[in-house]
mmCIF file of C-alpha atoms in Angstrom:
data_model
loop_
_atom_site.group_PDB
_atom_site.id
_atom_site.type_symbol
_atom_site.label_atom_id
_atom_site.label_comp_id
_atom_site.label_asym_id
_atom_site.label_seq_id
_atom_site.Cartn_x
_atom_site.Cartn_y
_atom_site.Cartn_z
ATOM 1 C CA UNK A 14 12.487 32.600 -2.527
ATOM 2 C CA UNK A 15 9.380 31.703 -0.070
ATOM 3 C CA UNK A 16 7.437 34.980 -0.061
ATOM 4 C CA UNK A 17 5.569 36.497 2.807
ATOM 5 C CA UNK A 18 1.769 36.005 2.729
ATOM 6 C CA UNK A 19 0.118 37.515 5.389
ATOM 7 C CA UNK A 20 1.245 40.676 8.237
ATOM 8 C CA UNK A 21 -1.358 39.984 10.509
ATOM 9 C CA UNK A 22 -1.452 40.526 14.872
ATOM 10 C CA UNK A 23 -4.332 37.630 14.864
ATOM 11 C CA UNK A 24 -2.138 35.054 13.508
ATOM 12 C CA UNK A 25 0.995 36.180 15.232
ATOM 13 C CA UNK A 26 -0.549 35.829 18.338
ATOM 14 C CA UNK A 27 -2.104 32.236 17.586
ATOM 15 C CA UNK A 28 1.487 31.103 16.871
ATOM 16 C CA UNK A 29 2.672 32.192 20.174
ATOM 17 C CA UNK A 30 0.092 30.244 22.124
ATOM 18 C CA UNK A 31 0.147 27.446 20.431
ATOM 19 C CA UNK A 32 3.746 27.408 21.446
ATOM 20 C CA UNK A 33 2.703 28.511 25.084
ATOM 21 C CA UNK A 34 -0.426 25.445 25.309
ATOM 22 C CA UNK A 35 2.134 22.848 23.638
ATOM 23 C CA UNK A 36 4.963 23.317 25.947
ATOM 24 C CA UNK A 37 2.704 22.094 29.091
ATOM 25 C CA UNK A 38 1.932 18.848 27.740
ATOM 26 C CA UNK A 39 3.299 15.328 28.859
ATOM 27 C CA UNK A 40 5.514 14.277 25.760
ATOM 28 C CA UNK A 41 6.182 11.235 27.878
ATOM 29 C CA UNK A 42 2.999 10.234 26.889
ATOM 30 C CA UNK A 43 3.076 10.520 23.237
ATOM 31 C CA UNK A 44 4.876 8.694 20.228
ATOM 32 C CA UNK A 45 7.903 9.310 18.631
ATOM 33 C CA UNK A 46 6.570 9.616 14.866
ATOM 34 C CA UNK A 47 6.560 12.869 12.812
ATOM 35 C CA UNK A 48 3.462 13.395 11.280
ATOM 36 C CA UNK A 49 1.727 11.499 14.534
ATOM 37 C CA UNK A 50 4.181 12.136 17.891
ATOM 38 C CA UNK A 51 7.032 14.178 19.499
ATOM 39 C CA UNK A 52 9.280 14.489 16.560
ATOM 40 C CA UNK A 53 7.473 16.821 14.630
ATOM 41 C CA UNK A 54 6.531 18.740 17.266
ATOM 42 C CA UNK A 55 10.399 19.304 17.407
ATOM 43 C CA UNK A 56 9.889 20.843 14.003
ATOM 44 C CA UNK A 57 7.594 23.234 14.821
ATOM 45 C CA UNK A 58 9.579 24.679 17.979
ATOM 46 C CA UNK A 59 12.432 25.231 16.103
ATOM 47 C CA UNK A 60 10.666 26.994 13.217
ATOM 48 C CA UNK A 61 9.554 29.282 15.843
ATOM 49 C CA UNK A 62 12.321 29.994 16.751
ATOM 50 C CA UNK A 63 14.043 30.736 13.588
ATOM 51 C CA UNK A 64 11.341 32.715 12.845
ATOM 52 C CA UNK A 65 10.907 34.535 15.687
ATOM 53 C CA UNK A 66 14.968 34.860 16.818
ATOM 54 C CA UNK A 67 13.406 33.598 20.154
ATOM 55 C CA UNK A 68 15.080 30.867 22.555
ATOM 56 C CA UNK A 69 12.404 30.699 24.509
ATOM 57 C CA UNK A 70 11.765 27.062 23.849
ATOM 58 C CA UNK A 71 14.690 25.975 22.900
ATOM 59 C CA UNK A 72 15.410 24.125 26.195
ATOM 60 C CA UNK A 73 11.663 22.481 25.307
ATOM 61 C CA UNK A 74 12.219 21.767 22.067
ATOM 62 C CA UNK A 75 15.452 19.899 22.938
ATOM 63 C CA UNK A 76 14.058 17.611 25.801
ATOM 64 C CA UNK A 77 11.082 16.650 23.353
ATOM 65 C CA UNK A 78 14.107 15.028 20.675
ATOM 66 C CA UNK A 79 15.394 13.416 24.131
ATOM 67 C CA UNK A 80 12.611 12.016 24.860
ATOM 68 C CA UNK A 81 11.651 10.887 21.728
ATOM 69 C CA UNK A 82 15.392 9.305 21.237
ATOM 70 C CA UNK A 83 14.930 7.760 24.323
ATOM 71 C CA UNK A 84 11.431 6.351 22.372
ATOM 72 C CA UNK A 85 12.804 4.772 20.286
ATOM 73 C CA UNK A 86 15.988 2.720 21.465
ATOM 74 C CA UNK A 87 13.240 1.949 24.202
ATOM 75 C CA UNK A 88 10.661 0.103 22.499
ATOM 76 C CA UNK A 89 9.734 -1.248 18.965
ATOM 77 C CA UNK A 90 8.559 1.186 16.369
ATOM 78 C CA UNK A 91 7.654 0.337 12.598
ATOM 79 C CA UNK A 92 9.874 1.618 9.591
ATOM 80 C CA UNK A 93 6.276 3.677 8.527
ATOM 81 C CA UNK A 94 6.768 7.332 7.233
ATOM 82 C CA UNK A 95 3.981 8.459 9.245
ATOM 83 C CA UNK A 96 4.945 7.105 12.765
ATOM 84 C CA UNK A 97 7.787 5.446 12.397
ATOM 85 C CA UNK A 98 11.314 5.489 11.286
ATOM 86 C CA UNK A 99 11.419 6.276 8.016
ATOM 87 C CA UNK A 100 9.788 9.710 8.649
ATOM 88 C CA UNK A 101 11.888 9.764 12.246
ATOM 89 C CA UNK A 102 14.858 10.197 10.199
ATOM 90 C CA UNK A 103 13.628 12.114 8.090
ATOM 91 C CA UNK A 104 12.899 14.743 10.313
ATOM 92 C CA UNK A 105 16.028 14.397 12.379
ATOM 93 C CA UNK A 106 18.179 15.114 8.277
ATOM 94 C CA UNK A 107 16.277 17.917 7.730
ATOM 95 C CA UNK A 108 16.883 19.481 11.220
ATOM 96 C CA UNK A 109 20.160 18.250 11.230
ATOM 97 C CA UNK A 110 20.610 20.314 7.301
ATOM 98 C CA UNK A 111 18.265 23.856 8.629
ATOM 99 C CA UNK A 112 20.433 23.574 11.384
ATOM 100 C CA UNK A 113 18.449 22.871 14.065
ATOM 101 C CA UNK A 114 19.809 20.415 15.526
ATOM 102 C CA UNK A 115 24.144 19.121 15.805
ATOM 103 C CA UNK A 116 23.664 15.200 15.837
ATOM 104 C CA UNK A 117 26.035 12.538 14.136
ATOM 105 C CA UNK A 118 24.541 8.637 14.042
ATOM 106 C CA UNK A 119 25.030 5.838 11.819
ATOM 107 C CA UNK A 120 22.803 6.379 8.841
ATOM 108 C CA UNK A 121 23.810 2.620 7.236
ATOM 109 C CA UNK A 122 22.489 1.075 10.381
ATOM 110 C CA UNK A 123 19.013 2.939 9.864
ATOM 111 C CA UNK A 124 18.665 3.141 6.837
ATOM 112 C CA UNK A 125 18.693 -1.153 6.927
ATOM 113 C CA UNK A 126 16.662 -1.386 9.288
ATOM 114 C CA UNK A 127 14.057 0.789 7.469
ATOM 115 C CA UNK A 128 14.550 -1.539 4.332
ATOM 116 C CA UNK A 129 14.560 -4.449 5.764
ATOM 117 C CA UNK A 130 10.468 -3.741 7.023
ATOM 118 C CA UNK A 131 10.457 -2.359 3.555
ATOM 119 C CA UNK A 132 10.199 -6.102 2.287
ATOM 120 C CA UNK A 133 7.687 -7.168 4.393
ATOM 121 C CA UNK A 134 5.351 -4.632 3.516
ATOM 122 C CA UNK A 135 6.420 -5.680 -0.479
ATOM 123 C CA UNK A 136 5.477 -9.518 0.669
ATOM 124 C CA UNK A 137 1.413 -8.187 1.908
ATOM 125 C CA UNK A 138 1.486 -5.313 -0.746
ATOM 126 C CA UNK A 139 0.894 -2.662 1.385
ATOM 127 C CA UNK A 140 2.324 0.197 -0.772
ATOM 128 C CA UNK A 141 0.160 3.235 1.683
ATOM 129 C CA UNK A 142 2.635 6.301 1.148
ATOM 130 C CA UNK A 143 1.889 7.035 5.337
ATOM 131 C CA UNK A 144 1.618 3.021 6.416
ATOM 132 C CA UNK A 145 3.857 0.888 3.830
ATOM 133 C CA UNK A 146 6.335 0.723 1.226
ATOM 134 C CA UNK A 147 5.971 4.590 -0.529
ATOM 135 C CA UNK A 148 6.482 6.139 2.745
ATOM 136 C CA UNK A 149 9.872 3.855 2.357
ATOM 137 C CA UNK A 150 10.140 4.753 -0.814
ATOM 138 C CA UNK A 151 10.138 8.243 -0.411
ATOM 139 C CA UNK A 152 12.290 8.345 2.446
ATOM 140 C CA UNK A 153 15.050 6.769 0.244
ATOM 141 C CA UNK A 154 14.110 9.215 -2.183
ATOM 142 C CA UNK A 155 15.468 12.014 0.199
ATOM 143 C CA UNK A 156 18.571 10.382 1.668
ATOM 144 C CA UNK A 157 20.214 10.329 -1.996
ATOM 145 C CA UNK A 158 19.121 6.744 -2.412
ATOM 146 C CA UNK A 159 16.609 6.720 -5.495
ATOM 147 C CA UNK A 160 19.430 4.542 -7.891
ATOM 148 C CA UNK A 161 19.710 2.029 -5.205
ATOM 149 C CA UNK A 162 19.287 -1.864 -5.439
ATOM 150 C CA UNK A 163 16.042 -1.523 -2.861
ATOM 151 C CA UNK A 164 14.786 0.821 -5.045
ATOM 152 C CA UNK A 165 15.421 -0.261 -8.443
ATOM 153 C CA UNK A 166 13.753 -3.981 -7.281
ATOM 154 C CA UNK A 167 10.698 -1.556 -5.719
ATOM 155 C CA UNK A 168 9.506 0.091 -9.002
ATOM 156 C CA UNK A 169 9.552 -3.465 -10.499
ATOM 157 C CA UNK A 170 7.629 -4.005 -8.025
ATOM 158 C CA UNK A 171 4.962 -2.221 -8.420
ATOM 159 C CA UNK A 172 5.200 -2.315 -12.034
ATOM 160 C CA UNK A 173 3.851 -5.936 -11.836
ATOM 161 C CA UNK A 174 1.266 -4.572 -9.282
ATOM 162 C CA UNK A 175 -0.148 -2.396 -11.521
ATOM 163 C CA UNK A 176 -3.331 -2.053 -13.409
ATOM 164 C CA UNK A 177 -3.170 -1.886 -17.153
ATOM 165 C CA UNK A 178 -6.623 -0.644 -18.673
ATOM 166 C CA UNK A 179 -7.866 1.681 -21.962
ATOM 167 C CA UNK A 180 -7.897 4.006 -19.287
ATOM 168 C CA UNK A 181 -3.242 3.888 -18.261
ATOM 169 C CA UNK A 182 -1.851 2.348 -15.684
ATOM 170 C CA UNK A 183 -3.093 2.562 -11.844
ATOM 171 C CA UNK A 184 -2.824 0.098 -8.674
ATOM 172 C CA UNK A 185 -5.746 -1.849 -5.917
ATOM 173 C CA UNK A 186 -6.369 -1.169 -2.824
ATOM 174 C CA UNK A 187 -9.187 -2.230 -0.111
ATOM 175 C CA UNK A 188 -11.032 0.135 1.859
ATOM 176 C CA UNK A 189 -12.914 -0.856 4.979
ATOM 177 C CA UNK A 190 -15.995 0.959 3.506
ATOM 178 C CA UNK A 191 -16.177 -0.873 0.396
ATOM 179 C CA UNK A 192 -15.796 -4.728 0.001
ATOM 180 C CA UNK A 193 -14.023 -4.859 -3.536
ATOM 181 C CA UNK A 194 -10.081 -3.519 -4.308
ATOM 182 C CA UNK A 195 -11.059 0.380 -5.303
ATOM 183 C CA UNK A 196 -8.189 2.944 -7.638
ATOM 184 C CA UNK A 197 -7.578 4.967 -4.571
ATOM 185 C CA UNK A 198 -6.906 8.594 -5.466
ATOM 186 C CA UNK A 199 -5.737 10.283 -2.457
ATOM 187 C CA UNK A 200 -2.082 12.220 -1.930
ATOM 188 C CA UNK A 201 -2.331 10.211 1.308
ATOM 189 C CA UNK A 202 -3.074 6.782 0.407
ATOM 190 C CA UNK A 203 -3.547 6.159 -3.556
ATOM 191 C CA UNK A 204 -2.224 7.236 -7.059
ATOM 192 C CA UNK A 205 -1.622 10.664 -6.274
ATOM 193 C CA UNK A 206 1.341 9.933 -4.188
ATOM 194 C CA UNK A 207 2.733 7.149 -6.499
ATOM 195 C CA UNK A 208 2.207 10.284 -8.935
ATOM 196 C CA UNK A 209 4.333 12.457 -6.996
ATOM 197 C CA UNK A 210 7.081 9.582 -6.019
ATOM 198 C CA UNK A 211 7.358 8.788 -9.918
ATOM 199 C CA UNK A 212 7.982 12.102 -10.930
ATOM 200 C CA UNK A 213 10.210 12.572 -8.661
ATOM 201 C CA UNK A 214 12.137 9.506 -9.649
ATOM 202 C CA UNK A 215 12.521 10.233 -12.862
ATOM 203 C CA UNK A 216 13.899 13.548 -12.373
ATOM 204 C CA UNK A 217 16.896 11.844 -10.807
ATOM 205 C CA UNK A 218 16.511 8.795 -13.617
ATOM 206 C CA UNK A 219 15.581 11.316 -16.835
ATOM 207 C CA UNK A 220 16.483 8.837 -19.451
ATOM 208 C CA UNK A 221 14.250 6.377 -17.904
ATOM 209 C CA UNK A 222 12.345 5.206 -20.772
ATOM 210 C CA UNK A 223 10.014 2.927 -18.654
ATOM 211 C CA UNK A 224 9.679 4.988 -15.658
ATOM 212 C CA UNK A 225 8.408 7.788 -17.639
ATOM 213 C CA UNK A 226 5.637 5.735 -19.411
ATOM 214 C CA UNK A 227 4.297 4.457 -16.467
ATOM 215 C CA UNK A 228 4.295 8.058 -14.746
ATOM 216 C CA UNK A 229 2.577 9.284 -18.020
ATOM 217 C CA UNK A 230 -0.023 6.227 -17.895
ATOM 218 C CA UNK A 231 -0.677 6.855 -14.396
ATOM 219 C CA UNK A 232 -1.492 10.435 -15.289
ATOM 220 C CA UNK A 233 -3.778 9.356 -17.754
ATOM 221 C CA UNK A 234 -5.773 6.859 -15.531
ATOM 222 C CA UNK A 235 -5.920 9.865 -12.631
ATOM 223 C CA UNK A 236 -7.286 12.278 -15.531
ATOM 224 C CA UNK A 237 -9.851 9.543 -16.379
ATOM 225 C CA UNK A 238 -11.920 9.852 -13.539
ATOM 226 C CA UNK A 239 -12.378 12.843 -14.035
ATOM 227 C CA UNK A 240 -16.229 13.863 -12.382
ATOM 228 C CA UNK A 241 -19.135 15.672 -14.488
ATOM 229 C CA UNK A 242 -18.524 19.149 -13.390
ATOM 230 C CA UNK A 243 -22.229 19.399 -14.425
ATOM 231 C CA UNK A 244 -23.409 16.990 -11.260
ATOM 232 C CA UNK A 245 -20.374 16.800 -8.928
ATOM 233 C CA UNK A 246 -18.804 19.885 -6.773
ATOM 234 C CA UNK A 247 -15.092 18.571 -7.139
ATOM 235 C CA UNK A 248 -13.463 17.906 -9.768
ATOM 236 C CA UNK A 249 -12.406 14.299 -9.011
ATOM 237 C CA UNK A 250 -14.029 11.128 -6.276
ATOM 238 C CA UNK A 251 -11.633 9.898 -3.831
ATOM 239 C CA UNK A 252 -11.237 6.402 -4.867
ATOM 240 C CA UNK A 253 -12.750 5.080 -8.106
ATOM 241 C CA UNK A 254 -13.827 0.844 -8.931
ATOM 242 C CA UNK A 255 -15.359 -0.631 -12.041
ATOM 243 C CA UNK A 256 -18.846 -0.024 -11.286
ATOM 244 C CA UNK A 257 -18.270 3.148 -8.632
ATOM 245 C CA UNK A 258 -16.757 6.516 -10.898
ATOM 246 C CA UNK A 259 -18.551 9.508 -9.654
ATOM 247 C CA UNK A 260 -18.806 11.418 -6.211
ATOM 248 C CA UNK A 261 -18.231 14.273 -4.117
ATOM 249 C CA UNK A 262 -14.702 14.811 -2.493
ATOM 250 C CA UNK A 263 -13.553 16.968 0.278
ATOM 251 C CA UNK A 264 -11.391 19.831 0.126
ATOM 252 C CA UNK A 265 -8.163 18.322 1.726
ATOM 253 C CA UNK A 266 -4.474 17.305 2.220
ATOM 254 C CA UNK A 267 -5.200 13.619 2.334
ATOM 255 C CA UNK A 268 -8.350 13.448 -0.308
ATOM 256 C CA UNK A 269 -9.175 15.201 -2.917
ATOM 257 C CA UNK A 270 -8.228 17.632 -5.680
ATOM 258 C CA UNK A 271 -5.780 19.510 -4.123
ATOM 259 C CA UNK A 272 -4.055 16.629 -3.745
ATOM 260 C CA UNK A 273 -4.273 15.711 -7.210
ATOM 261 C CA UNK A 274 -3.459 18.735 -8.767
ATOM 262 C CA UNK A 275 0.010 18.844 -6.496
ATOM 263 C CA UNK A 276 0.361 15.124 -8.392
ATOM 264 C CA UNK A 277 -0.156 16.856 -11.755
ATOM 265 C CA UNK A 278 1.696 19.265 -11.087
ATOM 266 C CA UNK A 279 5.084 17.807 -10.073
ATOM 267 C CA UNK A 280 4.152 15.364 -13.301
ATOM 268 C CA UNK A 281 4.234 18.680 -15.959
ATOM 269 C CA UNK A 282 7.355 19.394 -14.505
ATOM 270 C CA UNK A 283 9.248 16.119 -14.628
ATOM 271 C CA UNK A 284 7.704 15.642 -18.194
ATOM 272 C CA UNK A 285 7.997 19.135 -19.302
ATOM 273 C CA UNK A 286 4.474 19.222 -20.215
ATOM 274 C CA UNK A 287 2.268 22.157 -20.836
ATOM 275 C CA UNK A 288 -0.275 20.411 -21.917
ATOM 276 C CA UNK A 289 -0.163 18.977 -17.953
ATOM 277 C CA UNK A 290 0.511 22.035 -15.853
ATOM 278 C CA UNK A 291 -2.916 23.844 -17.494
ATOM 279 C CA UNK A 292 -4.972 20.738 -16.374
ATOM 280 C CA UNK A 293 -3.253 21.702 -13.268
ATOM 281 C CA UNK A 294 -4.420 25.314 -13.521
ATOM 282 C CA UNK A 295 -7.536 24.231 -14.197
ATOM 283 C CA UNK A 296 -8.207 22.438 -11.186
ATOM 284 C CA UNK A 297 -6.220 24.783 -8.800
ATOM 285 C CA UNK A 298 -8.562 27.786 -10.145
ATOM 286 C CA UNK A 299 -12.003 25.034 -9.631
ATOM 287 C CA UNK A 300 -10.602 24.222 -6.071
ATOM 288 C CA UNK A 301 -9.791 27.727 -5.440
ATOM 289 C CA UNK A 302 -13.738 28.409 -5.597
ATOM 290 C CA UNK A 303 -14.621 26.343 -3.539
ATOM 291 C CA UNK A 304 -15.109 27.711 0.245
ATOM 292 C CA UNK A 305 -17.857 26.305 1.527
ATOM 293 C CA UNK A 306 -17.060 24.545 4.863
ATOM 294 C CA UNK A 307 -19.974 21.532 5.123
ATOM 295 C CA UNK A 308 -20.391 21.227 1.847
ATOM 296 C CA UNK A 309 -16.382 20.590 1.643
ATOM 297 C CA UNK A 310 -16.399 18.338 4.191
ATOM 298 C CA UNK A 311 -13.975 20.684 6.189
ATOM 299 C CA UNK A 312 -14.609 20.345 9.950
ATOM 300 C CA UNK A 313 -11.184 21.149 11.686
ATOM 301 C CA UNK A 314 -8.349 23.413 11.095
ATOM 302 C CA UNK A 315 -5.380 20.339 10.939
ATOM 303 C CA UNK A 316 -2.896 19.885 8.194
ATOM 304 C CA UNK A 317 -4.550 16.426 7.405
ATOM 305 C CA UNK A 318 -8.451 17.851 5.973
ATOM 306 C CA UNK A 319 -8.522 21.354 8.009
ATOM 307 C CA UNK A 320 -8.583 24.417 7.445
ATOM 308 C CA UNK A 321 -4.825 25.164 7.760
ATOM 309 C CA UNK A 322 -3.363 22.368 5.498
ATOM 310 C CA UNK A 323 -5.955 23.750 2.613
ATOM 311 C CA UNK A 324 -4.284 27.104 3.036
ATOM 312 C CA UNK A 325 -0.891 26.267 2.851
ATOM 313 C CA UNK A 326 -1.294 24.605 -0.197
ATOM 314 C CA UNK A 327 -2.890 27.573 -1.737
ATOM 315 C CA UNK A 328 0.224 29.513 0.290
ATOM 316 C CA UNK A 329 2.337 26.986 -2.738
ATOM 317 C CA UNK A 330 -0.003 26.889 -5.389
ATOM 318 C CA UNK A 331 0.404 31.163 -5.221
ATOM 319 C CA UNK A 332 4.349 30.376 -4.553
ATOM 320 C CA UNK A 333 4.672 28.282 -7.526
ATOM 321 C CA UNK A 334 2.733 30.184 -9.955
ATOM 322 C CA UNK A 335 2.799 34.125 -8.483
ATOM 323 C CA UNK A 336 -1.471 33.978 -9.581
ATOM 324 C CA UNK A 337 -3.290 36.060 -7.065
ATOM 325 C CA UNK A 338 -6.108 33.748 -7.537
ATOM 326 C CA UNK A 339 -4.048 31.691 -4.769
ATOM 327 C CA UNK A 340 -3.298 34.252 -2.829
ATOM 328 C CA UNK A 341 -6.835 35.241 -2.070
ATOM 329 C CA UNK A 342 -7.794 31.497 -1.177
ATOM 330 C CA UNK A 343 -4.978 31.294 0.597
ATOM 331 C CA UNK A 344 -5.564 34.537 2.652
ATOM 332 C CA UNK A 345 -9.736 33.012 3.084
ATOM 333 C CA UNK A 346 -8.534 29.957 4.385
ATOM 334 C CA UNK A 347 -6.376 30.961 6.951
ATOM 335 C CA UNK A 348 -8.534 33.527 8.359
ATOM 336 C CA UNK A 349 -10.651 30.435 8.546
ATOM 337 C CA UNK A 350 -8.230 28.616 10.281
ATOM 338 C CA UNK A 351 -8.354 31.659 13.087
ATOM 339 C CA UNK A 352 -11.415 31.546 13.331
ATOM 340 C CA UNK A 353 -11.813 27.946 14.417
ATOM 341 C CA UNK A 354 -9.986 28.180 17.939
ATOM 342 C CA UNK A 355 -13.148 28.024 19.415
ATOM 343 C CA UNK A 356 -12.725 25.332 21.749
ATOM 344 C CA UNK A 357 -12.049 26.835 25.897
ATOM 345 C CA UNK A 358 -10.573 23.919 26.711
ATOM 346 C CA UNK A 359 -8.942 22.748 23.382
ATOM 347 C CA UNK A 360 -4.931 23.334 22.725
ATOM 348 C CA UNK A 361 -4.425 27.476 21.693
ATOM 349 C CA UNK A 362 -8.798 26.837 20.691
ATOM 350 C CA UNK A 363 -8.565 24.145 18.914
ATOM 351 C CA UNK A 364 -9.437 20.586 18.852
ATOM 352 C CA UNK A 365 -9.538 17.711 15.700
ATOM 353 C CA UNK A 366 -12.855 16.514 14.744
ATOM 354 C CA UNK A 367 -13.052 12.741 15.093
ATOM 355 C CA UNK A 368 -16.067 11.274 13.756
ATOM 356 C CA UNK A 369 -18.481 12.407 16.076
ATOM 357 C CA UNK A 370 -16.618 14.247 18.099
ATOM 358 C CA UNK A 371 -13.961 16.443 18.244
ATOM 359 C CA UNK A 372 -10.354 15.500 20.699
ATOM 360 C CA UNK A 373 -7.332 17.834 21.444
ATOM 361 C CA UNK A 374 -4.756 16.724 19.419
ATOM 362 C CA UNK A 375 -1.122 18.017 20.056
ATOM 363 C CA UNK A 376 0.267 16.204 16.905
ATOM 364 C CA UNK A 377 1.520 17.765 13.042
ATOM 365 C CA UNK A 378 -1.068 15.697 10.921
ATOM 366 C CA UNK A 379 -4.148 17.033 12.508
ATOM 367 C CA UNK A 380 -3.517 18.371 15.980
ATOM 368 C CA UNK A 381 -2.115 21.996 16.932
ATOM 369 C CA UNK A 382 1.574 21.697 15.927
ATOM 370 C CA UNK A 383 0.879 21.177 12.156
ATOM 371 C CA UNK A 384 -1.714 24.355 12.291
ATOM 372 C CA UNK A 385 1.648 25.971 14.221
ATOM 373 C CA UNK A 386 4.096 25.235 11.705
ATOM 374 C CA UNK A 387 1.458 26.900 8.675
ATOM 375 C CA UNK A 388 1.143 30.313 10.767
ATOM 376 C CA UNK A 389 4.236 31.103 10.541
ATOM 377 C CA UNK A 390 5.087 29.868 6.378
ATOM 378 C CA UNK A 391 2.160 32.614 6.487
ATOM 379 C CA UNK A 392 4.071 35.952 8.104
ATOM 380 C CA UNK A 393 7.762 34.676 7.434
ATOM 381 C CA UNK A 394 9.480 34.162 4.261
ATOM 382 C CA UNK A 395 11.471 31.594 5.594
ATOM 383 C CA UNK A 396 10.704 28.219 3.605
ATOM 384 C CA UNK A 397 8.617 25.281 5.008
ATOM 385 C CA UNK A 398 10.882 22.722 3.623
ATOM 386 C CA UNK A 399 9.147 20.196 6.320
ATOM 387 C CA UNK A 400 6.300 20.142 3.850
ATOM 388 C CA UNK A 401 8.485 18.096 1.890
ATOM 389 C CA UNK A 402 6.958 15.604 4.572
ATOM 390 C CA UNK A 403 3.583 15.576 2.530
ATOM 391 C CA UNK A 404 4.192 16.086 -0.652
ATOM 392 C CA UNK A 405 3.143 19.075 -1.340
ATOM 393 C CA UNK A 406 7.427 20.646 -2.485
#
């Protein structure tokens, strides 16, 4: 059962302010996506209604949902998890299951459309979680299609594209800032999301020895990348290459130790490994002590790489373990989230950092809808099932 963490009137007031100010947005100008658009904001309003038993914005949520449906019927959208059809219909499925919506639609047609684009991503070796084939793999898992031919073929593909070494198994990607192929260790775009998806797959196919071998070897690679703690502030770098190993990574959901820790935790459950569970605790405790915003590159309050995302992950760690060190860390970062609302011309006082400036953002991944969802999770006993979309649960 999800435990209420805070009883704080400032947090409650901030949630109401977010709901009020989001109601003034012109939603016809926004994209329909789960993480970067309107369907994600629908989730905020439905959880808001459930938390406060307040139907004030029920019609607003329905209006935003209708705009979402109109957009995907009238324009072409990709099938990605972040901004495309996979994420949109994942969110719709959650809203139906949670009783927020009453809706019937042809799931088979949707699956067929999404899987067709998965083949395009496969051909271009775009295995990204947010913007490529791994996000569609997540969608198929959530739709209870883990044993489908498409998923089996995809697992064979990622096996054939894996890089095997004495350190384990990984996959190469390209970063705009680095000309060489690298192993991206992040949760948003790299090895950590792949480990979580493999762990989820193994839980539905526990006798699959090839899957188990792949999961073990990918975790071994991740662990081999650990920083020297006497030299670096973070336990892991953001990425590694043959010529480049150590670096500090930020504290956040997208990149950094917290995503790596979630991956190791999920692997420990799938593999029933006490050793990996101990490693998770070691990394999580180390990061619970990281509090300096500047050193840890925390520049705003958003879910992706800001204080709210950090707070929510530590709250999840507390919910999993009952360890008070995570509760204390979560409370610290929730407090920082409230104090980040300093912009007089921002939505509810918030703006998202987009180097080199700050900008108003409504959405879930970087904006106030995500901050609102996270704050609701801090003051209520409603389990935030929406965070499955971010591989946090």
